[in-house]
CSV table of C-alpha atoms and ligand atoms in Angstrom, one decimal:
chain,number,residue,atom,x,y,z
B,28,MET,CA,17.8,-20.5,-26.3
B,29,GLN,CA,17.4,-18.3,-23.3
B,30,LEU,CA,15.6,-20.3,-20.2
B,31,LEU,CA,14.2,-17.1,-18.7
B,32,SER,CA,11.5,-14.7,-20.4
B,33,ASP,CA,12.6,-11.0,-20.8
B,34,ARG,CA,9.7,-10.4,-19.1
B,35,ILE,CA,10.8,-11.5,-15.7
B,36,LEU,CA,14.5,-10.8,-16.2
B,37,ASN,CA,13.4,-6.5,-16.5
B,38,MET,CA,11.1,-7.3,-13.7
B,39,ALA,CA,12.5,-5.8,-10.4
B,40,THR,CA,12.3,-7.9,-7.0
B,41,SER,CA,10.2,-6.6,-4.3
B,42,ALA,CA,12.6,-4.0,-2.6
B,43,THR,CA,10.3,-4.8,0.7
B,44,LEU,CA,9.8,-8.3,0.4
B,45,ALA,CA,13.4,-8.3,-0.5
B,46,MET,CA,14.7,-6.5,3.1
B,47,ALA,CA,12.2,-8.8,5.0
B,48,ALA,CA,13.8,-11.6,3.3
B,49,LYS,CA,17.3,-10.2,4.2
B,50,ALA,CA,16.2,-10.0,7.9
B,51,ARG,CA,14.7,-12.8,8.4
B,52,GLU,CA,18.4,-14.2,6.6
B,53,LEU,CA,20.5,-12.1,8.6
B,54,ARG,CA,18.4,-12.9,12.0
B,55,GLY,CA,18.7,-17.3,11.4
B,56,GLU,CA,22.5,-16.1,11.5
B,57,GLY,CA,21.7,-15.3,15.3
B,58,LYS,CA,22.1,-11.6,14.0
B,59,ASP,CA,19.4,-9.5,16.7
B,60,ILE,CA,17.7,-7.3,13.9
B,61,ILE,CA,15.1,-5.1,14.3
B,62,GLY,CA,12.7,-5.5,11.6
B,63,LEU,CA,10.9,-1.9,10.2
B,64,SER,CA,11.2,-2.8,6.5
B,65,LEU,CA,7.9,-5.0,5.7
B,66,GLY,CA,4.9,-3.1,5.9
B,67,GLU,CA,2.6,-5.4,7.9
B,68,PRO,CA,0.8,-5.0,11.6
B,69,ASP,CA,2.2,-6.3,14.3
B,70,PHE,CA,-0.7,-7.2,16.0
B,71,ASN,CA,-2.5,-10.7,15.8
B,72,THR,CA,-6.3,-10.9,13.8
B,73,PRO,CA,-8.5,-10.3,16.0
B,74,ASP,CA,-10.4,-13.3,18.0
B,75,PHE,CA,-14.5,-12.7,16.3
B,76,ILE,CA,-12.5,-12.6,13.2
B,77,LYS,CA,-10.7,-16.0,13.8
B,78,GLU,CA,-13.3,-17.4,14.8
B,79,ALA,CA,-15.5,-16.8,11.8
B,80,ALA,CA,-12.9,-18.7,9.9
B,81,ILE,CA,-13.2,-21.9,12.4
B,82,GLN,CA,-17.0,-22.0,11.9
B,83,ALA,CA,-16.1,-22.0,8.3
B,84,ILE,CA,-14.0,-24.9,8.5
B,85,ASN,CA,-16.2,-27.2,11.0
B,86,ASP,CA,-19.1,-25.7,8.4
B,87,ASN,CA,-17.1,-28.0,6.0
B,88,TYR,CA,-16.1,-24.8,3.5
B,89,ASN,CA,-13.6,-26.4,1.1
B,90,SER,CA,-15.0,-26.3,-2.2
B,91,TYR,CA,-14.2,-23.9,-4.7
B,92,SER,CA,-15.7,-20.3,-4.5
B,93,PRO,CA,-17.1,-18.2,-7.2
B,94,VAL,CA,-14.1,-16.9,-9.0
B,95,ASP,CA,-15.4,-13.2,-8.1
B,96,GLY,CA,-15.8,-13.9,-4.4
B,97,TYR,CA,-18.8,-15.6,-2.4
B,98,GLY,CA,-21.9,-13.8,-3.2
B,99,GLU,CA,-22.1,-13.7,0.8
B,100,LEU,CA,-18.7,-11.3,0.6
B,101,LYS,CA,-20.1,-9.5,-2.2
B,102,ASP,CA,-23.2,-8.3,0.0
B,103,ALA,CA,-20.7,-7.4,3.0
B,104,ILE,CA,-18.1,-5.4,1.1
B,105,ILE,CA,-20.9,-3.4,-0.8
B,106,THR,CA,-22.2,-2.9,2.7
B,107,LYS,CA,-18.7,-1.5,4.0
B,108,PHE,CA,-18.6,0.6,1.0
B,109,LYS,CA,-22.0,2.2,2.0
B,110,ARG,CA,-21.2,2.6,5.4
B,111,ASP,CA,-17.5,4.2,5.4
B,112,ASN,CA,-17.6,5.5,1.8
B,113,ASN,CA,-20.4,6.4,0.9
B,114,LEU,CA,-20.1,4.5,-2.3
B,115,THR,CA,-23.3,2.5,-3.7
B,116,TYR,CA,-21.7,-0.7,-5.9
B,117,THR,CA,-23.5,-3.9,-7.4
B,118,PRO,CA,-22.7,-7.6,-7.1
B,119,ALA,CA,-21.4,-7.6,-10.1
B,120,GLN,CA,-18.9,-4.0,-10.1
B,121,ILE,CA,-17.4,-6.3,-7.2
B,122,VAL,CA,-14.1,-8.7,-7.4
B,123,VAL,CA,-12.4,-10.2,-4.1
B,124,SER,CA,-9.1,-11.7,-5.4
B,125,THR,CA,-6.0,-12.9,-3.2
B,126,GLY,CA,-4.6,-9.8,-1.9
B,127,ALA,CA,-5.0,-5.8,-3.0
B,128,LYS,CA,-1.9,-7.0,-5.0
B,129,GLN,CA,-3.7,-9.0,-7.4
B,130,SER,CA,-6.8,-6.8,-7.4
B,131,LEU,CA,-4.1,-4.2,-9.0
B,132,ALA,CA,-2.4,-7.1,-11.1
B,133,ASN,CA,-5.8,-7.6,-12.6
B,134,ILE,CA,-6.6,-4.1,-13.6
B,135,ALA,CA,-3.6,-3.7,-15.1
B,136,GLY,CA,-3.9,-6.8,-17.1
B,137,VAL,CA,-7.3,-6.2,-18.5
B,138,MET,CA,-6.7,-2.2,-18.5
B,139,ILE,CA,-3.0,-1.9,-20.5
B,140,ASN,CA,-2.1,-2.4,-23.6
B,141,GLU,CA,1.5,-1.8,-24.7
B,142,GLY,CA,2.5,1.8,-25.0
B,143,ASP,CA,0.0,2.9,-22.3
B,144,GLU,CA,0.7,5.5,-19.7
B,145,VAL,CA,-0.1,5.3,-16.2
B,146,ILE,CA,0.7,8.6,-13.9
B,147,LEU,CA,2.2,7.7,-10.9
B,148,PRO,CA,2.9,10.2,-8.5
B,149,CYS,CA,6.3,9.5,-6.8
B,150,PRO,CA,6.6,8.5,-4.0
B,151,TYR,CA,4.3,5.3,-5.1
B,152,TRP,CA,3.5,2.2,-3.6
B,153,VAL,CA,6.6,-0.4,-4.7
B,154,SER,CA,5.2,-2.8,-6.8
B,155,TYR,CA,2.8,-0.5,-8.7
B,156,ALA,CA,5.6,0.2,-11.8
B,157,ASP,CA,6.5,-3.5,-12.2
B,158,ILE,CA,2.9,-4.4,-12.5
B,159,VAL,CA,2.4,-1.4,-15.1
B,160,LYS,CA,5.6,-3.0,-16.8
B,161,LEU,CA,5.1,-6.6,-16.8
B,162,ASN,CA,1.7,-5.6,-18.8
B,163,ASP,CA,3.9,-3.4,-21.3
B,164,GLY,CA,2.6,-0.3,-20.1
B,165,VAL,CA,4.9,2.7,-19.4
B,166,PRO,CA,4.7,4.1,-15.3
B,167,VAL,CA,5.2,8.5,-15.8
B,168,GLU,CA,6.6,8.8,-12.8
B,169,VAL,CA,5.4,12.4,-10.8
B,170,LYS,CA,8.2,14.1,-8.3
B,171,THR,CA,7.0,15.3,-5.4
B,172,SER,CA,8.7,16.9,-2.8
B,173,ILE,CA,8.6,17.0,1.2
B,174,ASP,CA,7.5,20.5,0.4
B,175,THR,CA,4.3,19.4,-0.9
B,176,ASP,CA,3.7,16.6,1.8
B,177,PHE,CA,4.7,14.3,-0.6
B,178,LYS,CA,1.6,15.0,-2.3
B,179,MET,CA,0.8,15.7,-6.6
B,180,THR,CA,-0.8,18.9,-7.7
B,181,ALA,CA,-3.2,19.5,-10.1
B,182,SER,CA,-0.7,21.0,-12.2
B,183,GLN,CA,1.5,18.3,-12.1
B,184,LEU,CA,-1.1,16.1,-13.2
B,185,GLU,CA,-2.0,17.9,-16.2
B,186,ALA,CA,1.4,18.4,-17.2
B,187,ALA,CA,1.8,15.1,-16.9
B,188,ILE,CA,-1.2,13.9,-19.4
B,189,THR,CA,-0.5,13.2,-22.7
B,190,PRO,CA,-2.6,11.3,-25.9
B,191,ASN,CA,-1.1,8.1,-24.4
B,192,THR,CA,-2.6,8.7,-20.6
B,193,LYS,CA,-4.7,5.8,-19.7
B,194,MET,CA,-4.6,5.7,-15.7
B,195,LEU,CA,-3.4,7.4,-12.5
B,196,TRP,CA,-2.6,5.0,-9.7
B,197,PHE,CA,-2.5,6.2,-6.6
B,198,SER,CA,-2.2,5.8,-2.6
B,199,SER,CA,-3.8,7.8,-0.1
B,200,PRO,CA,-3.1,7.3,3.1
B,201,CYS,CA,-0.1,6.8,0.9
B,202,ASN,CA,2.7,4.0,1.4
B,203,PRO,CA,4.7,5.4,1.7
B,204,SER,CA,4.5,8.8,2.4
B,205,GLY,CA,2.0,8.2,4.8
B,206,SER,CA,0.2,11.7,3.3
B,207,VAL,CA,-3.5,11.6,3.1
B,208,TYR,CA,-5.5,13.3,0.3
B,209,SER,CA,-7.7,16.2,1.3
B,210,LYS,CA,-11.3,16.3,-0.3
B,211,ASP,CA,-10.0,19.7,-1.9
B,212,GLU,CA,-7.1,17.9,-2.6
B,213,LEU,CA,-8.8,14.7,-4.7
B,214,ARG,CA,-11.2,17.3,-6.1
B,215,ALA,CA,-8.4,19.7,-7.7
B,216,LEU,CA,-7.2,16.3,-9.4
B,217,ALA,CA,-10.7,15.2,-10.9
B,218,ASP,CA,-11.1,18.6,-11.8
B,219,VAL,CA,-8.3,17.9,-14.6
B,220,LEU,CA,-9.1,14.4,-14.9
B,221,VAL,CA,-12.6,15.7,-15.5
B,222,LYS,CA,-11.2,17.3,-18.9
B,223,HIS,CA,-9.7,14.3,-20.2
B,224,PRO,CA,-12.4,11.7,-19.8
B,225,ASN,CA,-10.8,8.6,-21.1
B,226,ILE,CA,-8.2,8.4,-18.0
B,227,TYR,CA,-9.2,6.1,-15.4
B,228,VAL,CA,-7.9,6.2,-11.7
B,229,VAL,CA,-6.9,3.5,-9.0
B,230,SER,CA,-7.7,4.7,-6.1
B,231,ASP,CA,-5.6,2.8,-3.5
B,232,GLU,CA,-7.2,2.8,-0.5
B,233,ILE,CA,-6.2,-0.4,1.1
B,234,TYR,CA,-4.8,1.8,4.5
B,235,GLU,CA,-8.4,3.9,4.6
B,236,HIS,CA,-8.9,3.2,8.5
B,237,ILE,CA,-5.3,3.7,9.5
B,238,ASN,CA,-5.9,7.7,9.2
B,239,TYR,CA,-5.3,10.5,12.3
B,240,GLY,CA,-6.5,13.4,10.3
B,241,GLU,CA,-10.2,14.3,8.9
B,242,GLY,CA,-11.2,11.3,7.7
B,243,HIS,CA,-11.0,9.1,4.7
B,244,VAL,CA,-12.4,10.1,1.3
B,245,SER,CA,-12.7,7.9,-1.7
B,246,MET,CA,-12.2,9.6,-5.9
B,247,ALA,CA,-15.1,7.4,-6.4
B,248,GLU,CA,-17.8,9.8,-4.1
B,249,PHE,CA,-17.3,12.4,-6.7
B,250,ASP,CA,-20.2,11.7,-8.9
B,251,ASP,CA,-17.9,12.7,-12.3
B,252,MET,CA,-15.5,10.2,-11.3
B,253,TYR,CA,-17.0,7.3,-10.3
B,254,ASP,CA,-17.4,5.9,-13.9
B,255,ARG,CA,-14.1,6.5,-14.2
B,256,THR,CA,-12.5,5.3,-10.9
B,257,ILE,CA,-11.8,1.9,-9.5
B,258,THR,CA,-11.9,1.3,-5.9
B,259,VAL,CA,-9.4,-1.3,-4.4
B,260,ASN,CA,-8.8,-2.0,-0.8
B,261,GLY,CA,-8.6,-5.2,1.4
B,262,VAL,CA,-8.2,-6.2,4.4
B,263,SER,CA,-4.3,-6.8,5.2
B,264,LYS,CA,-3.9,-3.7,7.1
B,265,ALA,CA,-6.5,-2.3,8.9
B,266,PHE,CA,-7.4,-6.1,10.3
B,267,ALA,CA,-4.2,-7.2,11.0
B,268,MET,CA,-4.8,-10.4,7.9
B,269,THR,CA,-1.5,-9.5,5.5
B,270,GLY,CA,-1.5,-13.6,5.7
B,271,TRP,CA,-4.9,-14.5,5.2
B,272,ARG,CA,-4.5,-12.7,1.8
B,273,ILE,CA,-8.0,-11.0,0.3
B,274,GLY,CA,-8.4,-7.4,-1.2
B,275,TYR,CA,-10.8,-6.7,-3.3
B,276,ILE,CA,-12.1,-3.6,-6.3
B,277,GLY,CA,-14.9,-1.7,-6.6
B,278,ALA,CA,-15.2,-0.8,-10.4
B,279,PRO,CA,-17.2,0.1,-13.1
B,280,GLU,CA,-19.3,-3.2,-14.5
B,281,LYS,CA,-16.8,-3.8,-17.4
B,282,ILE,CA,-13.6,-4.1,-15.8
B,283,ALA,CA,-15.3,-6.3,-12.9
B,284,ARG,CA,-16.4,-8.3,-15.7
B,285,ALA,CA,-12.7,-8.3,-17.1
B,286,CYS,CA,-11.4,-8.9,-13.7
B,287,ASN,CA,-13.1,-11.9,-13.3
B,288,LYS,CA,-12.4,-13.6,-16.5
B,289,MET,CA,-8.6,-12.7,-15.9
B,290,GLN,CA,-8.5,-14.3,-12.3
B,291,GLY,CA,-10.9,-17.2,-13.8
B,292,GLN,CA,-8.1,-18.3,-15.8
B,293,ILE,CA,-4.5,-17.2,-13.1
B,294,THR,CA,-5.8,-18.1,-9.9
B,295,SER,CA,-9.9,-18.7,-9.7
B,296,GLY,CA,-11.6,-17.7,-6.5
B,297,ALA,CA,-9.5,-16.6,-3.8
B,298,ASN,CA,-9.0,-19.2,-0.1
B,299,CYS,CA,-12.3,-20.4,0.7
B,300,ILE,CA,-12.0,-20.3,4.3
B,301,ALA,CA,-10.5,-16.2,4.1
B,302,GLN,CA,-12.9,-15.4,2.6
B,303,ARG,CA,-15.6,-16.4,5.3
B,304,ALA,CA,-13.7,-15.0,7.7
B,305,VAL,CA,-14.3,-11.4,6.3
B,306,ILE,CA,-17.6,-11.8,5.6
B,307,THR,CA,-17.7,-11.1,9.5
B,308,ALA,CA,-14.9,-8.7,9.4
B,309,LEU,CA,-16.0,-6.2,7.4
B,310,ASN,CA,-19.8,-6.5,8.2
B,311,GLU,CA,-18.5,-5.1,11.7
B,312,SER,CA,-17.7,-1.9,12.5
B,313,PRO,CA,-14.4,-0.5,12.3
B,314,SER,CA,-14.8,0.7,15.6
B,315,ARG,CA,-13.5,-2.8,16.3
B,316,VAL,CA,-10.4,-2.4,15.0
B,317,GLN,CA,-9.7,1.0,16.3
B,318,TYR,CA,-7.6,-0.3,19.2
B,319,MET,CA,-4.9,-1.0,16.6
B,320,ILE,CA,-5.2,2.7,14.9
B,321,ASP,CA,-4.9,4.2,18.2
B,322,GLU,CA,-1.6,2.8,18.8
B,323,PHE,CA,-0.4,3.3,15.9
B,324,LYS,CA,-1.0,6.7,16.2
B,325,VAL,CA,1.3,7.2,19.6
B,326,ARG,CA,4.3,5.1,17.4
B,327,ARG,CA,3.9,7.7,15.0
B,328,ASP,CA,4.4,10.4,17.4
B,329,LEU,CA,7.2,8.6,19.6
B,330,ILE,CA,9.1,7.8,16.3
B,331,LEU,CA,8.6,11.2,14.8
B,332,SER,CA,9.9,12.7,17.9
B,333,LEU,CA,12.8,10.5,18.0
B,334,LEU,CA,14.2,11.0,14.3
B,335,ASN,CA,13.7,14.9,15.2
B,336,ASP,CA,16.2,14.4,17.7
B,337,ILE,CA,18.7,13.2,14.9
B,338,GLU,CA,20.7,15.2,12.3
B,339,GLY,CA,19.8,15.0,8.7
B,340,PHE,CA,16.2,13.0,9.2
B,341,ASN,CA,14.2,15.3,7.1
B,342,THR,CA,10.4,13.9,7.9
B,343,ASN,CA,6.8,15.2,7.2
B,344,THR,CA,4.3,14.2,9.7
B,345,PRO,CA,2.6,11.4,7.9
B,346,GLU,CA,-1.4,11.4,8.7
B,347,GLY,CA,-1.8,7.9,7.8
B,348,ALA,CA,-0.7,4.2,7.1
B,349,PHE,CA,2.0,3.0,9.4
B,350,TYR,CA,5.5,4.2,7.9
B,351,VAL,CA,7.3,7.5,7.9
B,352,PHE,CA,9.6,9.1,4.7
B,353,PRO,CA,12.6,11.0,6.1
B,354,ASN,CA,14.5,12.3,3.9
B,355,ILE,CA,18.1,11.7,4.3
B,356,SER,CA,20.1,13.2,1.5
B,357,HIS,CA,22.2,15.2,3.8
B,358,PHE,CA,24.6,11.6,4.4
B,359,PHE,CA,25.0,11.4,1.1
B,360,GLY,CA,28.9,11.8,0.7
B,361,LYS,CA,29.7,10.8,3.9
B,362,THR,CA,31.7,8.2,5.2
B,363,PHE,CA,30.6,6.3,8.5
B,364,ARG,CA,32.7,3.1,9.6
B,365,GLY,CA,34.7,3.0,6.5
B,366,THR,CA,31.3,2.9,4.5
B,367,THR,CA,30.9,6.2,1.7
B,368,ILE,CA,27.2,6.9,1.6
B,369,ASN,CA,26.3,8.0,-2.1
B,370,ASN,CA,22.4,7.1,-1.9
B,371,ALA,CA,19.8,5.8,-0.3
B,372,SER,CA,20.5,2.0,-0.7
B,373,ASP,CA,24.0,3.0,0.3
B,374,PHE,CA,22.2,4.5,3.6
B,375,SER,CA,20.1,1.8,4.0
B,376,MET,CA,22.1,-1.4,3.8
B,377,TYR,CA,24.4,0.7,5.9
B,378,LEU,CA,21.8,0.4,8.9
B,379,LEU,CA,20.9,-2.7,8.6
B,380,GLU,CA,24.6,-4.1,8.8
B,381,GLU,CA,25.9,-1.7,11.1
B,382,ALA,CA,23.0,-0.8,13.4
B,383,LEU,CA,21.2,-4.3,12.7
B,384,VAL,CA,17.9,-2.3,11.5
B,385,ALA,CA,15.8,-3.1,8.4
B,386,THR,CA,14.6,0.2,6.5
B,387,VAL,CA,13.5,0.3,2.9
B,388,ASP,CA,15.4,2.3,0.1
B,389,GLY,CA,13.4,5.1,-0.9
B,390,GLY,CA,14.6,4.4,-4.6
B,391,ALA,CA,12.0,1.6,-5.0
B,392,PHE,CA,8.9,3.8,-4.3
B,393,GLY,CA,10.3,6.3,-6.8
B,394,ASN,CA,11.9,8.7,-4.3
B,395,PRO,CA,15.4,7.8,-4.2
B,396,ASP,CA,16.7,10.9,-1.6
B,397,CYS,CA,14.6,8.7,1.4
B,398,ILE,CA,14.1,5.8,2.9
B,399,ARG,CA,11.1,4.0,4.6
B,400,ILE,CA,10.8,3.1,7.9
B,401,SER,CA,7.6,0.8,9.2
B,402,TYR,CA,6.6,1.7,12.8
B,403,ALA,CA,4.3,-1.4,12.7
B,404,ALA,CA,6.6,-2.7,15.2
B,405,SER,CA,6.1,-2.8,19.3
B,406,GLN,CA,7.1,1.0,21.3
B,407,GLU,CA,10.6,-0.9,22.8
B,408,GLN,CA,11.6,-2.4,19.2
B,409,ILE,CA,11.2,1.4,18.4
B,410,ILE,CA,12.8,3.2,20.9
B,411,GLU,CA,16.0,0.7,20.7
B,412,ALA,CA,16.2,0.9,16.4
B,413,ILE,CA,16.3,4.9,16.4
B,414,LYS,CA,18.8,4.6,19.4
B,415,ARG,CA,20.7,2.5,16.8
B,416,ILE,CA,20.7,4.1,14.0
B,417,LYS,CA,21.4,7.7,16.0
B,418,GLU,CA,24.2,6.1,17.4
B,419,VAL,CA,26.1,4.9,13.7
B,420,VAL,CA,25.1,8.0,11.8
B,421,SER,CA,26.3,10.0,14.9
C,512,PMP,N1,-1.7,-1.6,-1.6
C,512,PMP,C1,-0.9,-0.8,-0.6
C,512,PMP,C2,-0.5,0.6,-0.9
C,512,PMP,C3,-0.2,-1.5,-0.3
C,512,PMP,O1,0.6,-1.0,0.4
C,512,PMP,C4,-0.2,-2.8,-0.4
C,512,PMP,C5,0.8,-3.7,0.6
C,512,PMP,N2,0.1,-4.9,0.9
C,512,PMP,C6,-0.7,-3.3,-1.0
C,512,PMP,C7,-1.5,-2.9,-1.4
C,512,PMP,C8,-1.3,-5.0,-1.0
C,512,PMP,O2,-2.1,-6.1,0.1
C,512,PMP,P1,-2.5,-6.9,-0.3
C,512,PMP,O3,-2.0,-7.8,-1.4
C,512,PMP,O4,-1.4,-7.3,1.1
C,512,PMP,O5,-3.7,-6.9,0.1
C,513,LIG,N1,2.4,-3.8,1.4
C,513,LIG,C1,3.4,-3.7,2.3
C,513,LIG,C2,4.9,-3.0,2.2
C,513,LIG,O1,5.1,-2.1,1.5
C,513,LIG,C3,3.7,-5.4,2.1
C,513,LIG,C4,4.7,-6.3,1.5
C,513,LIG,C5,5.0,-6.4,0.1
C,513,LIG,O2,3.8,-6.7,-0.2
C,513,LIG,O3,5.1,-5.4,-0.8
C,513,LIG,O4,6.0,-3.3,3.4
């Protein structure tokens, strides 16, 4: 009998984490790798949040929390949703999880039946497709290109809908393209969805605060979408808390209850110290973390100007998150230093081996003409990385 399940054998390894592990391994061998692969702020968690965690340890928070999160944390999340997104939720609609990744896995686990289709505008965040497949769902990729700023149009959404469509999953600001849907663009998608009342939306808003443009709009803000939208958010990105592992949802009560039930059999409540710290993080004004967003914007402008200087990197202007997603298909079929580049995976590996710069193959995000470069790194690292890239593709 086969040792491992078909389920795990058929699952792709997370490309972002795999590249980060490879970069770490090469660094261990003494190579001077610049890591622009992982979507992780390079800032420390702000002191006011760290102090809340230390206080929680000293206050003897050491027992299991309620499975769906402490009541005080749910209250802070409700305050945050109201303050930042004009969304009204009750405690029964909130579930706190071990990262937004678990929130997404919960949603898939409680909503997808075999053969249900989930529409994923491409490029999408790397784990969406595999979380859907793990739950016997069928990812339906909707291709977008740099010409529409990598955003799905209403007519593309309409064309992708079938009688089996269960959900639409998307992130805005988008990982990996950095694109942000405007209110009008979201409304146009909502206008299609109101004609299909059985379709639910997973609106992944984890980059909400990392927005350099007009400001964030939540799909659930539209009255006719509120009952059909699961708003996913977390503290990893805006608060530089990736390792603390706290994410959360605001959802229709039935779905929230189901996620709570799922989590109760799989992980129980999220880490209790991290939950206490997040109460403090969310009760504060987002202006406390604006210094990080300001710095990301400077880096975005820097990396765009440096990339524009290299022939073959065709890039949109990302309005949020901390990634650029250049189309590098110009290099396909070309040979550099004895290596022929046939696709984005070859290109990303070539950059790792020759420029010692870690990026991620866009194919992992559903767009094999692009690579993702994270600019959550210092300005010095960005300048050095792009200089090295320029050298190896000239
Ligand atoms: N959604 C998106 C779009 C992301 O980029 C990430 C990256 N971490 C997640 C969800 C998951 O975040 P976490 O589990 O760290 O909360
Ligand atoms: N979300 C980040 C990224 O896209 C972190 C890695 C991960 O969880 O996949 O790089």
